[in-house]
Tab-separated table of C-alpha atoms and ligand atoms in Angstrom:
chain	number	residue	atom	x	y	z
A	1020	MET	CA	-45.717	6.406	13.414
A	1021	HIS	CA	-45.612	3.861	10.605
A	1022	HIS	CA	-42.621	5.312	8.727
A	1023	ASN	CA	-40.537	5.405	11.910
A	1024	VAL	CA	-40.555	1.622	11.807
A	1025	LEU	CA	-39.620	1.343	8.123
A	1026	ASN	CA	-36.738	3.789	7.954
A	1027	PRO	CA	-34.071	1.746	9.772
A	1028	LEU	CA	-34.836	-1.236	7.543
A	1029	LYS	CA	-34.373	0.817	4.384
A	1030	PHE	CA	-31.087	2.118	5.665
A	1031	THR	CA	-29.776	-1.392	6.424
A	1032	LEU	CA	-30.631	-2.617	2.920
A	1033	PHE	CA	-28.893	0.360	1.339
A	1034	VAL	CA	-25.655	-0.190	3.265
A	1035	HIS	CA	-25.597	-3.901	2.490
A	1036	ILE	CA	-26.009	-3.411	-1.258
A	1037	HIS	CA	-23.456	-0.627	-1.313
A	1038	ILE	CA	-20.748	-2.790	0.309
A	1039	LEU	CA	-21.325	-5.690	-2.101
A	1040	ALA	CA	-20.953	-3.404	-5.115
A	1041	TYR	CA	-17.809	-1.873	-3.674
A	1042	ASN	CA	-16.055	-5.212	-3.207
A	1043	LYS	CA	-16.989	-6.502	-6.642
A	1044	GLU	CA	-15.590	-3.441	-8.356
A	1045	LYS	CA	-12.389	-2.866	-6.391
A	1046	GLY	CA	-11.381	-6.158	-4.771
A	1047	VAL	CA	-11.156	-6.661	-1.063
A	1048	GLU	CA	-9.499	-3.738	0.671
A	1049	SER	CA	-7.393	-4.899	3.586
A	1050	LEU	CA	-5.477	-3.231	6.386
A	1051	VAL	CA	-2.922	-5.771	7.605
A	1052	TYR	CA	-0.620	-5.431	10.605
A	1053	ILE	CA	2.808	-6.635	9.408
A	1054	HIS	CA	5.846	-6.608	11.703
A	1055	GLY	CA	4.446	-3.659	13.647
A	1056	GLN	CA	3.250	-1.588	10.676
A	1057	ASN	CA	-0.202	-1.230	9.164
A	1058	VAL	CA	-0.191	-1.895	5.414
A	1059	LEU	CA	-3.234	-0.851	3.395
A	1060	GLY	CA	-4.099	-2.342	0.016
A	1061	ILE	CA	-6.005	-4.935	-1.977
A	1062	GLN	CA	-5.697	-8.530	-0.713
A	1063	VAL	CA	-2.554	-7.836	1.325
A	1064	ASP	CA	-0.769	-10.943	2.619
A	1065	SER	CA	1.533	-11.347	5.635
A	1066	GLU	CA	4.664	-10.330	3.650
A	1067	THR	CA	3.050	-7.275	1.950
A	1068	ARG	CA	2.161	-8.954	-1.344
A	1069	CYS	CA	-1.069	-7.677	-2.923
A	1070	ALA	CA	-3.542	-8.371	-5.702
A	1071	HIS	CA	-1.285	-6.583	-8.209
A	1072	TYR	CA	2.186	-7.826	-7.168
A	1073	HIS	CA	2.194	-11.286	-5.660
A	1074	LYS	CA	5.362	-13.094	-6.721
A	1075	GLU	CA	7.493	-14.639	-3.995
A	1076	ILE	CA	9.953	-11.726	-4.223
A	1077	ASP	CA	7.241	-9.054	-3.904
A	1078	ARG	CA	7.873	-8.403	-0.244
A	1079	ILE	CA	8.173	-4.672	0.274
A	1080	ALA	CA	5.624	-2.043	1.172
A	1081	ILE	CA	6.243	1.615	0.416
A	1082	LYS	CA	5.186	4.413	2.699
A	1083	PHE	CA	3.545	7.142	0.658
A	1084	TYR	CA	4.718	10.664	1.365
A	1085	CYS	CA	1.225	12.066	0.712
A	1086	CYS	CA	-0.625	9.673	3.057
A	1087	ASN	CA	2.125	8.793	5.586
A	1088	GLN	CA	0.833	5.224	5.228
A	1089	TYR	CA	2.363	1.971	3.929
A	1090	PHE	CA	0.903	0.471	0.737
A	1091	PRO	CA	2.155	-2.650	-1.133
A	1092	CYS	CA	2.231	-0.794	-4.472
A	1093	TYR	CA	1.132	2.329	-6.355
A	1094	GLU	CA	-2.007	0.601	-7.617
A	1095	CYS	CA	-3.059	-0.151	-4.047
A	1096	HIS	CA	-2.493	3.526	-3.244
A	1097	ALA	CA	-4.567	4.503	-6.279
A	1098	GLN	CA	-7.455	2.365	-5.028
A	1099	CYS	CA	-7.204	2.856	-1.264
A	1100	GLY	CA	-5.152	6.021	-0.793
A	1101	CYS	CA	-5.621	9.745	-1.197
A	1102	GLY	CA	-5.762	9.699	-5.004
A	1103	GLN	CA	-3.063	12.364	-5.308
A	1104	PRO	CA	0.309	10.583	-5.004
A	1105	LYS	CA	3.348	12.725	-4.200
A	1106	PRO	CA	6.860	11.245	-4.445
A	1107	TRP	CA	9.278	11.708	-1.536
A	1108	PRO	CA	11.283	14.901	-2.179
A	1109	LYS	CA	15.056	14.458	-2.527
A	1110	ASN	CA	15.736	16.167	0.811
A	1111	THR	CA	13.688	13.508	2.661
A	1112	PHE	CA	15.661	10.464	1.479
A	1113	ASP	CA	16.949	9.945	5.036
A	1114	GLN	CA	13.402	9.074	6.138
A	1115	LYS	CA	12.262	5.453	6.583
A	1116	ALA	CA	9.878	4.698	3.717
A	1117	VAL	CA	10.259	1.026	2.721
A	1118	LEU	CA	9.156	-1.967	4.806
A	1119	CYS	CA	10.688	-5.421	4.284
A	1120	GLY	CA	7.784	-7.871	4.471
A	1121	GLY	CA	10.228	-10.657	5.305
A	1122	CYS	CA	11.594	-9.279	8.580
A	1123	GLY	CA	9.947	-5.905	9.257
A	1124	HIS	CA	13.121	-3.872	8.755
A	1125	GLU	CA	12.418	-0.301	7.646
A	1126	LEU	CA	14.770	1.167	5.065
A	1127	THR	CA	15.283	4.840	4.371
A	1128	VAL	CA	14.693	5.923	0.779
A	1129	ALA	CA	18.466	6.224	0.238
A	1130	GLN	CA	19.091	2.751	1.702
A	1131	TYR	CA	16.400	1.243	-0.512
A	1132	LEU	CA	17.714	2.893	-3.677
A	1133	ASN	CA	21.177	1.473	-2.910
A	1134	CYS	CA	20.228	-1.955	-1.530
A	1135	GLN	CA	20.599	-3.915	-4.816
A	1136	SER	CA	17.155	-5.464	-4.203
A	1137	ASN	CA	18.351	-7.194	-1.037
A	1138	CYS	CA	17.148	-6.537	2.491
A	1139	PRO	CA	20.176	-5.250	4.449
A	1140	ASN	CA	18.796	-6.941	7.584
A	1141	CYS	CA	17.460	-10.395	6.567
A	1142	HIS	CA	19.059	-10.555	3.078
A	1143	ARG	CA	15.858	-11.747	1.432
A	1144	THR	CA	15.542	-10.694	-2.202
A	1145	PHE	CA	13.221	-7.882	-3.299
A	1146	ASN	CA	11.665	-7.662	-6.749
A	1147	ALA	CA	14.189	-5.697	-8.815
A	1148	GLY	CA	11.299	-4.600	-11.026
A	1149	CYS	CA	10.100	-2.265	-8.272
A	1150	ASN	CA	13.124	-0.102	-8.980
A	1151	LEU	CA	11.713	0.582	-12.445
A	1152	HIS	CA	8.824	2.293	-10.679
A	1153	ALA	CA	11.008	4.161	-8.182
A	1154	HIS	CA	10.129	7.512	-9.760
A	1155	LEU	CA	6.492	6.934	-8.766
A	1156	TYR	CA	7.480	6.836	-5.091
A	1157	PHE	CA	10.670	8.875	-4.868
A	1158	GLU	CA	11.890	12.021	-6.602
A	1159	THR	CA	14.416	10.253	-8.846
A	1160	GLU	CA	15.094	10.484	-12.560
A	1161	LYS	CA	12.927	8.073	-14.517
A	1162	GLY	CA	14.781	4.876	-15.370
A	1163	SER	CA	17.892	5.714	-13.362
B	1322	ZN	ZN1	-1.565	9.341	-0.812
B	1323	ZN	ZN1	-1.138	-3.508	-5.003
B	1324	ZN	ZN1	14.253	-8.072	5.695
């Protein structure tokens, strides 16, 4: 009968230590509800900024084709997502895949690639640097 009393205690200690180690190594994983969409990443703020990209203009989240889930950036996907990123195929560019953290407008891939780093709805500026990484999210030629 004695070990029946001890087992739950051991289990509680194990879980507690495991969670502390997890946070220290990876940062705080957060699932934030932004303008009607759940955005998953590390230290996500109310306009989709994250631990990796947190300038004022970093206000888009990208839905990953592989996970069907919004993430602030590819590093957030690497840490919180499926681990096997797949860019949106060219024939899916009419699908909504980019969330403006400023107003909640969802852009299709084609709209995002042609938006000149400006939200077509609220006209807030997006980080033009994200376009340099477009090939990580969408099936485009690198650097084009
Ligand atoms: Zn994924
Ligand atoms: Zn990130
Ligand atoms: Zn907007």
